[in-house]
PDB file of C-alpha atoms in Angstrom:
ATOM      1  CA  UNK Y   1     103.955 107.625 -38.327  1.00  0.00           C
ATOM      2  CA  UNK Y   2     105.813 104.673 -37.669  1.00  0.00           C
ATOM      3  CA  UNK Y   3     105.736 101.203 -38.199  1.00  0.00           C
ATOM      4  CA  UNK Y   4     104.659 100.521 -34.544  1.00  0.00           C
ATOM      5  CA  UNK Y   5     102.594 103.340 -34.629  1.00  0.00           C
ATOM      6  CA  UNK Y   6     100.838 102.536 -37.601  1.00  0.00           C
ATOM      7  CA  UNK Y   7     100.774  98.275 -36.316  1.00  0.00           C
ATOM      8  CA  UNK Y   8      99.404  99.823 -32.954  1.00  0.00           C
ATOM      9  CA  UNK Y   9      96.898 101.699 -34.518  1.00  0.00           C
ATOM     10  CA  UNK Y  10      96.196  98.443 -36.074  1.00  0.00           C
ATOM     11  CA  UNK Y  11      95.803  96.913 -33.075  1.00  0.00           C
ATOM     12  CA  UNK Y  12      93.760  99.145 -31.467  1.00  0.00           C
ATOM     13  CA  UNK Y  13      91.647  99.231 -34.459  1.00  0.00           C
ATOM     14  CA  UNK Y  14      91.607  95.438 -34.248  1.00  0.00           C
ATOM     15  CA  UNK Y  15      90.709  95.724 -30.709  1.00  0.00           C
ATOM     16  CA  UNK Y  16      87.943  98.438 -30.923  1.00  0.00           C
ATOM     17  CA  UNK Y  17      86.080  96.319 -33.516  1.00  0.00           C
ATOM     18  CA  UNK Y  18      86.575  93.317 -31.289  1.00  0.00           C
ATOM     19  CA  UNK Y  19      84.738  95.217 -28.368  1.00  0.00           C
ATOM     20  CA  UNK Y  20      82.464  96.581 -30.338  1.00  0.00           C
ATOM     21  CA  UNK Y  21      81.354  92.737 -31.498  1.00  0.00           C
ATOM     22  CA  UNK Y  22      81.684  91.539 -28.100  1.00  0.00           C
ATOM     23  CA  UNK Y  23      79.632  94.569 -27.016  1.00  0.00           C
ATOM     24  CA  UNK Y  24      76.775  93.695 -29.668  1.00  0.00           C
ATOM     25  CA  UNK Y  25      77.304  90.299 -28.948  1.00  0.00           C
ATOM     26  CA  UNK Y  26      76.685  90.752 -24.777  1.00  0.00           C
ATOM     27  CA  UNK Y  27      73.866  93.095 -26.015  1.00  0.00           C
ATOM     28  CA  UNK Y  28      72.203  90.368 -28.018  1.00  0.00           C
ATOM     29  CA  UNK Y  29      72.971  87.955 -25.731  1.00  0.00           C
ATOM     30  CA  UNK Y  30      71.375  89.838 -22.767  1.00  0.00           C
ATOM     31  CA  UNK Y  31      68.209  90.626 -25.012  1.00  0.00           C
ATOM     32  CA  UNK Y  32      67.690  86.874 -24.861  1.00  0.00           C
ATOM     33  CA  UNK Y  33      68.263  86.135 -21.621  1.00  0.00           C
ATOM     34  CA  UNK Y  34      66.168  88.512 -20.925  1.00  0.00           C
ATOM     35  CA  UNK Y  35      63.318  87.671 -22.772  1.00  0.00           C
ATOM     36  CA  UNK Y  36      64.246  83.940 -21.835  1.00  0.00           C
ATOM     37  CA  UNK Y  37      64.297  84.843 -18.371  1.00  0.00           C
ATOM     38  CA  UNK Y  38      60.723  86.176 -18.720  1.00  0.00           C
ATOM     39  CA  UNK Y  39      59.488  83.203 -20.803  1.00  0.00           C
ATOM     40  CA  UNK Y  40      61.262  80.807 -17.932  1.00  0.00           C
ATOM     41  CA  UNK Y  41      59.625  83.007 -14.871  1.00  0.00           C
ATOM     42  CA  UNK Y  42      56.165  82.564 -16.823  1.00  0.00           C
ATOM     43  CA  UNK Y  43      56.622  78.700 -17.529  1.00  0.00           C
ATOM     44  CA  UNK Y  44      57.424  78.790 -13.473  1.00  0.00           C
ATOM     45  CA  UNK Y  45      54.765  80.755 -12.765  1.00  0.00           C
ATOM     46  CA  UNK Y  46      52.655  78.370 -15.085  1.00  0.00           C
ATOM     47  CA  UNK Y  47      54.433  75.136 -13.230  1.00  0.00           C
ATOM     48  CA  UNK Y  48      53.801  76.495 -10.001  1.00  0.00           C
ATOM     49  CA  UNK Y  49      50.018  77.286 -10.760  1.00  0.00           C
ATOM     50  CA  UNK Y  50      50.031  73.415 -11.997  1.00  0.00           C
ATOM     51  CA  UNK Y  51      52.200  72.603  -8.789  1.00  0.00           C
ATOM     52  CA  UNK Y  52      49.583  73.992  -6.385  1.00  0.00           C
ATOM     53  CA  UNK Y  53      46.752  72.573  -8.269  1.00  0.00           C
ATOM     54  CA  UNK Y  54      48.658  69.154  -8.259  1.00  0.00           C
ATOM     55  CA  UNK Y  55      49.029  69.322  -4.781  1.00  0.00           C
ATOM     56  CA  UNK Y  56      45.238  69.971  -4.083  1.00  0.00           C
ATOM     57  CA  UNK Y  57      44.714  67.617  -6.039  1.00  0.00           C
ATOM     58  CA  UNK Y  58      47.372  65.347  -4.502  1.00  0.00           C
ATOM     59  CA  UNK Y  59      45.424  65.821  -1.168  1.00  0.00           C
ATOM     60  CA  UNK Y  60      41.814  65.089  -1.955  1.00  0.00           C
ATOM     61  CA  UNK Y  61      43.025  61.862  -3.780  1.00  0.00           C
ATOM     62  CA  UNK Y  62      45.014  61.096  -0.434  1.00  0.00           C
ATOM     63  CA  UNK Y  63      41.762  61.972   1.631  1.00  0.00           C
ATOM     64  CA  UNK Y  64      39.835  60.159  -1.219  1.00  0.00           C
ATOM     65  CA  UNK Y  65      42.840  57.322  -0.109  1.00  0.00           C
ATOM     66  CA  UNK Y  66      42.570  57.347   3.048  1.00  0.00           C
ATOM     67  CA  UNK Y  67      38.722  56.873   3.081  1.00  0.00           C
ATOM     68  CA  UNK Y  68      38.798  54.016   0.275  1.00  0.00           C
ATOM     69  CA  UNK Y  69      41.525  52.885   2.893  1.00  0.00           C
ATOM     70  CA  UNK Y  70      39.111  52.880   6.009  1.00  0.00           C
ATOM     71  CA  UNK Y  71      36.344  50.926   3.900  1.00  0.00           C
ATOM     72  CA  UNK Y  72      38.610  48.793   2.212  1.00  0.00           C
ATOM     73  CA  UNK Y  73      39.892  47.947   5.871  1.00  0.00           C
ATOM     74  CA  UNK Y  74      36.590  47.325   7.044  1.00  0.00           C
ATOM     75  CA  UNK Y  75      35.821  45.603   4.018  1.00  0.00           C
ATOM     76  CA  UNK Y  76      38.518  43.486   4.946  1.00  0.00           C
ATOM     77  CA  UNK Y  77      37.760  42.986   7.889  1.00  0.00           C
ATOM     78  CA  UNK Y  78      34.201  42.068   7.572  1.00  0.00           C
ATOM     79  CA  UNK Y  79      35.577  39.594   5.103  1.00  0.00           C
ATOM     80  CA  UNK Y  80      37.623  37.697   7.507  1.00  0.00           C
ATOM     81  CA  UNK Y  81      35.098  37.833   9.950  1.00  0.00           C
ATOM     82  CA  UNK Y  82      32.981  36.617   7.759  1.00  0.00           C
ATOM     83  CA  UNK Y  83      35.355  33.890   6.243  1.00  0.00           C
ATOM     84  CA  UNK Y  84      36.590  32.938  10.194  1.00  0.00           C
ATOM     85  CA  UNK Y  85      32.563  32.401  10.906  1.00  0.00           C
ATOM     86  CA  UNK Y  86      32.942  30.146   7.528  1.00  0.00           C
ATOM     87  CA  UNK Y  87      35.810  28.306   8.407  1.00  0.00           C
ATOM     88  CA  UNK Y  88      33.860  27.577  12.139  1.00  0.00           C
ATOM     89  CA  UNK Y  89      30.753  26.488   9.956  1.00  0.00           C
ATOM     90  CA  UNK Y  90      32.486  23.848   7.894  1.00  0.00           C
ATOM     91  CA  UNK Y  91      34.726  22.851  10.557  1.00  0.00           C
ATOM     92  CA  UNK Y  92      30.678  21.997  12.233  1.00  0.00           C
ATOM     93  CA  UNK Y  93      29.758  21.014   9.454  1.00  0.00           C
ATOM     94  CA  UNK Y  94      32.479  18.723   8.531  1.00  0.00           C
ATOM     95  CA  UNK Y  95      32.018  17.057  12.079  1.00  0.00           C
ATOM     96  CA  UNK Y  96      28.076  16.867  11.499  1.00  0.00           C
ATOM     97  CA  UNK Y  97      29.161  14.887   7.978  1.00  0.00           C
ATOM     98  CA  UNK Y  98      31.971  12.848   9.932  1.00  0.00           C
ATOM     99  CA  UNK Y  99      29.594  12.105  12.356  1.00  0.00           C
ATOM    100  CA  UNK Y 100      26.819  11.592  10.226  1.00  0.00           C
ATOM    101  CA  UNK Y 101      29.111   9.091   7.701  1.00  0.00           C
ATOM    102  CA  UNK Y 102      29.845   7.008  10.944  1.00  0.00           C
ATOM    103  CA  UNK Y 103      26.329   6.622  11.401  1.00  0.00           C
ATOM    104  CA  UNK Y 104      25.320   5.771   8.536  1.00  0.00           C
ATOM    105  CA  UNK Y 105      27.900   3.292   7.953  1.00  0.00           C
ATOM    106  CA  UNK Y 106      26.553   2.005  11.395  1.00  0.00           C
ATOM    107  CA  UNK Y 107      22.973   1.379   9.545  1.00  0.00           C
ATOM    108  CA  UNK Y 108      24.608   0.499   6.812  1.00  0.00           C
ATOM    109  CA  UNK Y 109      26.009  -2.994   9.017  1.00  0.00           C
ATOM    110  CA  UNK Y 110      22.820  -3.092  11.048  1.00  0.00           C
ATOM    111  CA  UNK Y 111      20.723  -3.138   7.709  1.00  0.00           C
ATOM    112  CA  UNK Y 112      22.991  -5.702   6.169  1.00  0.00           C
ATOM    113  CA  UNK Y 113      22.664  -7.577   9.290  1.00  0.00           C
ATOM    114  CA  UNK Y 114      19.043  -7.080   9.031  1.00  0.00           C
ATOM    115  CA  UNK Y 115      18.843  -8.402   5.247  1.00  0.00           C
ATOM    116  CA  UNK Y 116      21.060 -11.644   6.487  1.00  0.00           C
ATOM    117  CA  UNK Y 117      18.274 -12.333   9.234  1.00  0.00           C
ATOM    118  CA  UNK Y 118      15.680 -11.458   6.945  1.00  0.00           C
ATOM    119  CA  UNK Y 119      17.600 -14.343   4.624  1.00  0.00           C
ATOM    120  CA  UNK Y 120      17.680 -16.774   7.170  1.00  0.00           C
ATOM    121  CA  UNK Y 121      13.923 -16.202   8.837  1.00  0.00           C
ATOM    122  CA  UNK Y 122      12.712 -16.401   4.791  1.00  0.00           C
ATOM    123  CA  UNK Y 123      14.461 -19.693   4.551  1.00  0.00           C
ATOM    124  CA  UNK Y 124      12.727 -20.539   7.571  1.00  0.00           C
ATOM    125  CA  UNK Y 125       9.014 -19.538   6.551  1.00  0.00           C
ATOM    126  CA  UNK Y 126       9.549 -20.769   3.627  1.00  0.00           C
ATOM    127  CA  UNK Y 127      10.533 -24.209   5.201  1.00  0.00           C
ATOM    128  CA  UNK Y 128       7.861 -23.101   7.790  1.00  0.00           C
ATOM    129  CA  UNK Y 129       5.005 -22.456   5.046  1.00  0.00           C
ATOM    130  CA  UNK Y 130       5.727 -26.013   3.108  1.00  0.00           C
ATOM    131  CA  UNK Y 131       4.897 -27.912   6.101  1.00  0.00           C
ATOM    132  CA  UNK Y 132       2.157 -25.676   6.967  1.00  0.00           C
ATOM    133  CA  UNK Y 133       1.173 -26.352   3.038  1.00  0.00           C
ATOM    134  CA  UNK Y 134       1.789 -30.230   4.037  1.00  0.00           C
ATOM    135  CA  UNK Y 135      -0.573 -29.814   7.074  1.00  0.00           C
ATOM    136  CA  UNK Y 136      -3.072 -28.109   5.199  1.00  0.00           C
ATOM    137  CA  UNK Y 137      -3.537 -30.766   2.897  1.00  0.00           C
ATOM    138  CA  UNK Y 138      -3.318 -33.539   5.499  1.00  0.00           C
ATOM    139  CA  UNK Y 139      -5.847 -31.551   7.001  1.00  0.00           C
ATOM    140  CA  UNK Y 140      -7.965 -31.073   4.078  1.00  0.00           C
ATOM    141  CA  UNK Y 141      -7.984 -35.105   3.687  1.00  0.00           C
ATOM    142  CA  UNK Y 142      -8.859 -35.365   7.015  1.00  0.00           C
ATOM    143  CA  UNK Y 143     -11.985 -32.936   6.718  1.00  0.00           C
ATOM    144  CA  UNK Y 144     -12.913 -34.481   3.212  1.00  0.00           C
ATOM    145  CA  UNK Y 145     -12.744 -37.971   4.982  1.00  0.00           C
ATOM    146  CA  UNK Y 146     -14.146 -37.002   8.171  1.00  0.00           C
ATOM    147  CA  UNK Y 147     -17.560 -35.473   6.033  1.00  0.00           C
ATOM    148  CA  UNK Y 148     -17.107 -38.849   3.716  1.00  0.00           C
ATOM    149  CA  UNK Y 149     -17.824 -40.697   7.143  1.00  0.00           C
ATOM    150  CA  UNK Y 150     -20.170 -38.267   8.825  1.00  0.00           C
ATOM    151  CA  UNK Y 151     -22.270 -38.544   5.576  1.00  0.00           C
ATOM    152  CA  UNK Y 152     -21.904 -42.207   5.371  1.00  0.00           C
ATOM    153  CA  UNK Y 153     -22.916 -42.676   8.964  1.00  0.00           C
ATOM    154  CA  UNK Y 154     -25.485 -40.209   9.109  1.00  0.00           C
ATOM    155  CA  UNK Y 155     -27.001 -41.735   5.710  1.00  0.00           C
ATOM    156  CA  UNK Y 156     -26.454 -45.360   7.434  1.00  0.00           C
ATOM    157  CA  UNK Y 157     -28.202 -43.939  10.233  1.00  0.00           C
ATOM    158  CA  UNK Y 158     -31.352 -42.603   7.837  1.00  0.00           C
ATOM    159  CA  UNK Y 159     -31.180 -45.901   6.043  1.00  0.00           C
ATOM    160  CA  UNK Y 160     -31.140 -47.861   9.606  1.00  0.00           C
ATOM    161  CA  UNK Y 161     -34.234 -45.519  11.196  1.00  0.00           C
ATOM    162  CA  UNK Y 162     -35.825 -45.612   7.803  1.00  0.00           C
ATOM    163  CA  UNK Y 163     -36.118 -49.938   7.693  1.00  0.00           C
ATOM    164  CA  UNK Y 164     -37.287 -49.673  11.181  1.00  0.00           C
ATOM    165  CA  UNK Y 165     -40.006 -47.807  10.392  1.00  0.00           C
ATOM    166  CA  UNK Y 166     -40.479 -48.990   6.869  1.00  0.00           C
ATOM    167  CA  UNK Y 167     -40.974 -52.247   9.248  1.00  0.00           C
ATOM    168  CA  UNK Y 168     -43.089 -50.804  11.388  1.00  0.00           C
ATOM    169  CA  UNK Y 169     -45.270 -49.434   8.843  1.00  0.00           C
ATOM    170  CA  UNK Y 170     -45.752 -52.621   7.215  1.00  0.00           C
ATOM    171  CA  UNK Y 171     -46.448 -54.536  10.016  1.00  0.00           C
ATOM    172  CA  UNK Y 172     -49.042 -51.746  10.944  1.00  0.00           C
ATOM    173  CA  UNK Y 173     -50.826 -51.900   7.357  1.00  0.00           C
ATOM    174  CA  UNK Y 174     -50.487 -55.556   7.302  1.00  0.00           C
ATOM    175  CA  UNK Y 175     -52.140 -56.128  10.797  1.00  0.00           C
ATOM    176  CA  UNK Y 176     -55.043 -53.297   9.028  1.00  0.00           C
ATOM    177  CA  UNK Y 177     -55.016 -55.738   5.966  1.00  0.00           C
ATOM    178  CA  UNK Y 178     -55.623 -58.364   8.294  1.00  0.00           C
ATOM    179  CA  UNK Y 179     -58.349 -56.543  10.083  1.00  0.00           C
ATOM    180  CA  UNK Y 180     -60.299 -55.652   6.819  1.00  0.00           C
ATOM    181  CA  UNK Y 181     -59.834 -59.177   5.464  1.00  0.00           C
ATOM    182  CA  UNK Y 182     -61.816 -60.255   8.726  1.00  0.00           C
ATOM    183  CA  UNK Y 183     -64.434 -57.540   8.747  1.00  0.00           C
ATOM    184  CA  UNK Y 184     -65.380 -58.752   5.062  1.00  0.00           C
ATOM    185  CA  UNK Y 185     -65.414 -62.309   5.520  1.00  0.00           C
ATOM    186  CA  UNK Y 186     -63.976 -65.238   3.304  1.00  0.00           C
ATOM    187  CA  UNK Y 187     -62.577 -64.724   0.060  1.00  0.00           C
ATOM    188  CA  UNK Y 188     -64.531 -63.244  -2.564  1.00  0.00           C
ATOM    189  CA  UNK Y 189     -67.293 -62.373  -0.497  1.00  0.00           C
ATOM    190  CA  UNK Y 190     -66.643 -58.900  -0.386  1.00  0.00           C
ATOM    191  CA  UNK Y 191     -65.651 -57.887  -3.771  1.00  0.00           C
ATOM    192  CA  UNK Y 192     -61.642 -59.157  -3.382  1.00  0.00           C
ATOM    193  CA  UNK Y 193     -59.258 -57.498  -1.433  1.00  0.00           C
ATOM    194  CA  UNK Y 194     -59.256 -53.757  -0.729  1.00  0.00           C
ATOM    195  CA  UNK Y 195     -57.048 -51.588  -2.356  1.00  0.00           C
ATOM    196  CA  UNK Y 196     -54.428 -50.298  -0.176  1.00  0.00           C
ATOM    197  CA  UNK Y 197     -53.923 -47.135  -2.389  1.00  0.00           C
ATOM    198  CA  UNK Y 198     -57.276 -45.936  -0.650  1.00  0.00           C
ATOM    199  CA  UNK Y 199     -54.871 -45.879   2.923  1.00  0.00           C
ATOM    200  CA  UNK Y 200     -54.060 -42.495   4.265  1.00  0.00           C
ATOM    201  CA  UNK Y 201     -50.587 -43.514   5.027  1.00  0.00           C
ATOM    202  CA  UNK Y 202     -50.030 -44.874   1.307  1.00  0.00           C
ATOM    203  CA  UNK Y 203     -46.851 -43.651   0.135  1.00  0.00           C
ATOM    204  CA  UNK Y 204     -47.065 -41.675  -3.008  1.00  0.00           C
ATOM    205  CA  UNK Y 205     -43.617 -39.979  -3.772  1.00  0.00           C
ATOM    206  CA  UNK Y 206     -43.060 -38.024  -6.699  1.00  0.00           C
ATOM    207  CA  UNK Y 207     -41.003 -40.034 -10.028  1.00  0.00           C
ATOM    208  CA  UNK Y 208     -38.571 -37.343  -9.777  1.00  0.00           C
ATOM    209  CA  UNK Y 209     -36.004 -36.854  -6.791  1.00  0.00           C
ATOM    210  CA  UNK Y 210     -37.018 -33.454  -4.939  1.00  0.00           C
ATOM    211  CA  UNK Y 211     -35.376 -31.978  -1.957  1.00  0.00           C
ATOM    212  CA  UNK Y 212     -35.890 -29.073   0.043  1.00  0.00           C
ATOM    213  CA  UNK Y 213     -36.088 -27.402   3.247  1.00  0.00           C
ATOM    214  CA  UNK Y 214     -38.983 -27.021   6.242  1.00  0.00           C
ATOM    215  CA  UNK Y 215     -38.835 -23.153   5.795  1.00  0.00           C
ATOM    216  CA  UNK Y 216     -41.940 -23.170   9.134  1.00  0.00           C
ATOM    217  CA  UNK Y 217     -43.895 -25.647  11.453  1.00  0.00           C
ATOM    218  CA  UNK Y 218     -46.776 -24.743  13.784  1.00  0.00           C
ATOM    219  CA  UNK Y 219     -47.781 -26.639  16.429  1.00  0.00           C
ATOM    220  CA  UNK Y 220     -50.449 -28.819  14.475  1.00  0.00           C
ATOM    221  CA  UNK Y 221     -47.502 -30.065  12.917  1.00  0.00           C
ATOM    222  CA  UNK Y 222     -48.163 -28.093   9.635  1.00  0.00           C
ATOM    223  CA  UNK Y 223     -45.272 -27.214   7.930  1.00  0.00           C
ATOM    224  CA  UNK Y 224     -44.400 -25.209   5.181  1.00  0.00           C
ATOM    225  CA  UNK Y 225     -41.964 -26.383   2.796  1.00  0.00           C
ATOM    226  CA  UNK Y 226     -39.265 -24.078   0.285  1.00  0.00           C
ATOM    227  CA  UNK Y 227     -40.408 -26.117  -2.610  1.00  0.00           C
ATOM    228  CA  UNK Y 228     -43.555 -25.929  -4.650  1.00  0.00           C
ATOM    229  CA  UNK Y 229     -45.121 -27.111  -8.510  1.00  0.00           C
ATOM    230  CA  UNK Y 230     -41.942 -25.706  -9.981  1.00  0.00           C
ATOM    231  CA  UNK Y 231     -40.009 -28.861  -8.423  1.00  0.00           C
ATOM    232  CA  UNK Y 232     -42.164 -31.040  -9.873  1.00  0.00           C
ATOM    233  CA  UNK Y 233     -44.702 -31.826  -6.764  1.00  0.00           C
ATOM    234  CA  UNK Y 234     -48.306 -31.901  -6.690  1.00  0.00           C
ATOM    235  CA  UNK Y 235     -50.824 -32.398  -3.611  1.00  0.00           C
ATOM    236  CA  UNK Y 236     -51.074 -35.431  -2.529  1.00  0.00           C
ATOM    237  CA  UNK Y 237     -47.349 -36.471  -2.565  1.00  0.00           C
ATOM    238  CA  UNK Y 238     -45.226 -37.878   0.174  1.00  0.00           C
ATOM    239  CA  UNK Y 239     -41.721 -36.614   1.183  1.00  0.00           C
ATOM    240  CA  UNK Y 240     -39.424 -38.424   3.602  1.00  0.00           C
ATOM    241  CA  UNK Y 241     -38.750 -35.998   6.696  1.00  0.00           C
ATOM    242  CA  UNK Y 242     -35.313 -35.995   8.459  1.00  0.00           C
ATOM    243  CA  UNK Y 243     -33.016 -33.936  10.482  1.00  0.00           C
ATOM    244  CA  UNK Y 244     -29.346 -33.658   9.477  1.00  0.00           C
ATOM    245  CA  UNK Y 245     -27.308 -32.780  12.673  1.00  0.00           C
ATOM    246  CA  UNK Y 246     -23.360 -31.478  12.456  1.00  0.00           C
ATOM    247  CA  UNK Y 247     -23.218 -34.564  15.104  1.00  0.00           C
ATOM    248  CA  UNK Y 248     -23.835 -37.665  13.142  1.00  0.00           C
ATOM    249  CA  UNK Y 249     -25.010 -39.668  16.063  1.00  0.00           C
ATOM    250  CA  UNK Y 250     -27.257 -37.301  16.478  1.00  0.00           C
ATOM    251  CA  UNK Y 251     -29.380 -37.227  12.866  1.00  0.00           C
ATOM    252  CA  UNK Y 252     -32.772 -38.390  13.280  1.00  0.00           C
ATOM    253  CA  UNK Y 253     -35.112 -39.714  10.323  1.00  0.00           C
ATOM    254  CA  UNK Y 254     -38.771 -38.043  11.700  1.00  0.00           C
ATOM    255  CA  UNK Y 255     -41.202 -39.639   9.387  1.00  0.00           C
ATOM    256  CA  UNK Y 256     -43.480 -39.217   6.521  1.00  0.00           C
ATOM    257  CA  UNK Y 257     -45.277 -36.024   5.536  1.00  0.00           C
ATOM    258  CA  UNK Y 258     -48.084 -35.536   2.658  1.00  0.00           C
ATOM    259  CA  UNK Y 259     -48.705 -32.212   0.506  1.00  0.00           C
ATOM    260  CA  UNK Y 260     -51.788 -31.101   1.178  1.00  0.00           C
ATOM    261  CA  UNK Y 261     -51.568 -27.207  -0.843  1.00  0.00           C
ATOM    262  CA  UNK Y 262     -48.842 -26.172  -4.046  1.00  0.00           C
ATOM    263  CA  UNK Y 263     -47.411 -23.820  -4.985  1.00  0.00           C
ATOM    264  CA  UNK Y 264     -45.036 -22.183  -7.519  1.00  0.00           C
ATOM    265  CA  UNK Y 265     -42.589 -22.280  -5.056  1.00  0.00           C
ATOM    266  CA  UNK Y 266     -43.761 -23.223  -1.759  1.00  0.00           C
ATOM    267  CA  UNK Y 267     -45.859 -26.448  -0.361  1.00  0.00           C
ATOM    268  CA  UNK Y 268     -47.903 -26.758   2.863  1.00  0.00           C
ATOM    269  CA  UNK Y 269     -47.585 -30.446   4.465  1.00  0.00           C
ATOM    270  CA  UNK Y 270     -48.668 -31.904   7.016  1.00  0.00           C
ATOM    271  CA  UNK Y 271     -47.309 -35.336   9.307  1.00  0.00           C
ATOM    272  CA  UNK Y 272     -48.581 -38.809   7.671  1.00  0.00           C
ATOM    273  CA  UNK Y 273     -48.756 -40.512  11.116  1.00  0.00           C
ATOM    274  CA  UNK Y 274     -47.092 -40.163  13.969  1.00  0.00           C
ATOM    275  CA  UNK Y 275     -43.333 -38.068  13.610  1.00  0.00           C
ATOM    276  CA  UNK Y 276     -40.348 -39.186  15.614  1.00  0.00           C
ATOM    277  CA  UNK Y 277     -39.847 -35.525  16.747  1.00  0.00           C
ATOM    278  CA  UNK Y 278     -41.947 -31.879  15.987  1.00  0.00           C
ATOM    279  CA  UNK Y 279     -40.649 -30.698  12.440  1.00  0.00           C
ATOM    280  CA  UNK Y 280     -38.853 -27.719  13.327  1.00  0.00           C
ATOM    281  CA  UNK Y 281     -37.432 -25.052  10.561  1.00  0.00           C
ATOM    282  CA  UNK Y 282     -33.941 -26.086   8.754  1.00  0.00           C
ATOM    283  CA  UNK Y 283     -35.212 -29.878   8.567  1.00  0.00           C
ATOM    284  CA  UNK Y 284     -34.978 -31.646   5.487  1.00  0.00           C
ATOM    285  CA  UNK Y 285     -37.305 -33.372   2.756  1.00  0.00           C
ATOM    286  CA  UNK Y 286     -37.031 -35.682   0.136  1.00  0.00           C
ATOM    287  CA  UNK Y 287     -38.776 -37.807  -2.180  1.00  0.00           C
ATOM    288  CA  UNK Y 288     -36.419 -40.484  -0.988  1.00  0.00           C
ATOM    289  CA  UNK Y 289     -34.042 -41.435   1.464  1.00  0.00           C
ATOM    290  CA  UNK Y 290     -30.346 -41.604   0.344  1.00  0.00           C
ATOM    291  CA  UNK Y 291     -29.475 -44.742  -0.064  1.00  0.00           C
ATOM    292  CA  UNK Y 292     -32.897 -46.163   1.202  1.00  0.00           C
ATOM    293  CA  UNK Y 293     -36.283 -46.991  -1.330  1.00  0.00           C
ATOM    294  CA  UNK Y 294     -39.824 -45.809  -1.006  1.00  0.00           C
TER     295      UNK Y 294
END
């Protein structure tokens, strides 16, 4: 065998053992693609399973979407409806308040207004109430003087009736003194001169002043007096009568009446002499005349 031979057989030697690697190599190679293949078609089947599931999955959560969509929507628009009808509210409301501020500013002048007339009319009553206050007391003086005189005339007028009749009274006992004096004869003869403290129409007043009221008169001219022992009278005592009118002019002194029954607190009296007018309720007694003696 040759050289070329022998380098041929080399070669092909070479070449066999190259196929035969490449051959175990394809071989290996094809085993794993192979079992690749099936692990990759399994995965896909797996994926695909998941893919399908997904997609179900996918739709009900679009569907789910779409519905949380709708109320959402009408959520929405609920909202704005709701939020419009707001807006219209306070946009009312807000003229209500602008309306309401201008009013009340209004009152606010008018009552300010008020409060400077209120001011002015207190400076005015005030003014209004001194004179009034000035006029009362001018009045006042005028009432206090007016009673000063009415009492002063009416007394005067007591005093004046009560000298007449004082006078008239004496002249009556002294023309009776004169009578008795004659009946008896001179001087002496007849025991002296009688005692005029026998007279029915003696005065015999009580030491203390008394006053008091005719509470009744009857016809007789009985009366029946508001004052009794208590006051200090006893029977037997004279009172002055009188009759104290609001009209001075028109007071009247009425005479002199004698107690005949007492008392604790009432007295029954009845006319010593002739009175100037019936005793009537409301008249007055007195153990003296104002300003007058007994």
């Amino acid at each position: 065998m040759t050289i070329v031979g022998k380098m041929m057989a080399i070669g092909v030697l070479v070449l066999s053992i190259l196929q035969g690697g490449l051959t175990v190599m394809l071989f290996v190679a094809r085993s794993n693609w192979v079992n690749q293949t099936k692990v990759l078609t399994a995965q896909v089947a797996a994926s695909n399973a998941s893919a399908v599931q997904y997609q179900a999955e996918a739709e009900a959560a679009r569907a789910d979407a779409k519905g949380a969509e709708a109320i959402l929507k009408a959520q929405v628009a609920k909202q704005d409806q709701e939020l419009k009808a707001q807006l219209q509210q306070n946009a009312g409301l807000d003229k209500q308040l602008s309306d309401q501020t201008v009013k009340t500013r209004e009152q606010i002048a008018v009552a300010q207004a008020a409060q400077r007339d209120a001011a002015l009319r207190q400076v005015d009553n005030d003014r209004m109430l001194g004179v009034v206050k000035e006029r009362d007391v001018q009045i006042a003086n005028l009432v206090t003087e007016n009673k000063k005189e009415r009492e002063d005339r009416v007394n005067a007028e007591i005093q004046r009736t009560t000298a007449i009749l004082s006078s008239q009274k004496m002249e009556e006992k002294l023309r009776e003194a004169v009578k008795e004096i004659a009946k008896r004869g001179p001087a002496g003869s007849g025991g002296g001169t009688p005692s005029v403290s026998a007279k029915p129409n003696m005065q015999n007043p009580p030491a203390e002043t008394i006053e008091g009221l005719v509470a009744e008169a009857d016809s007789t001219g009985l009366m029946e007096l508001t004052i009794g022992s208590d006051a200090g009278l006893k029977e037997g005592h004279t009172l002055e009568l009188f009759r104290i009118a609001a009209i001075p002019q028109q007071s009247q002194y009425l005479g002199m009446v004698r107690i005949r029954k007492v008392s604790a607190t009432k007295a029954v009296a009845e006319p010593v002499g002739r009175l100037a007018a019936p005793p009537r309720p409301g008249d007055h007694v007195s153990s003296r005349i104002l300003g007058g003696g007994n």
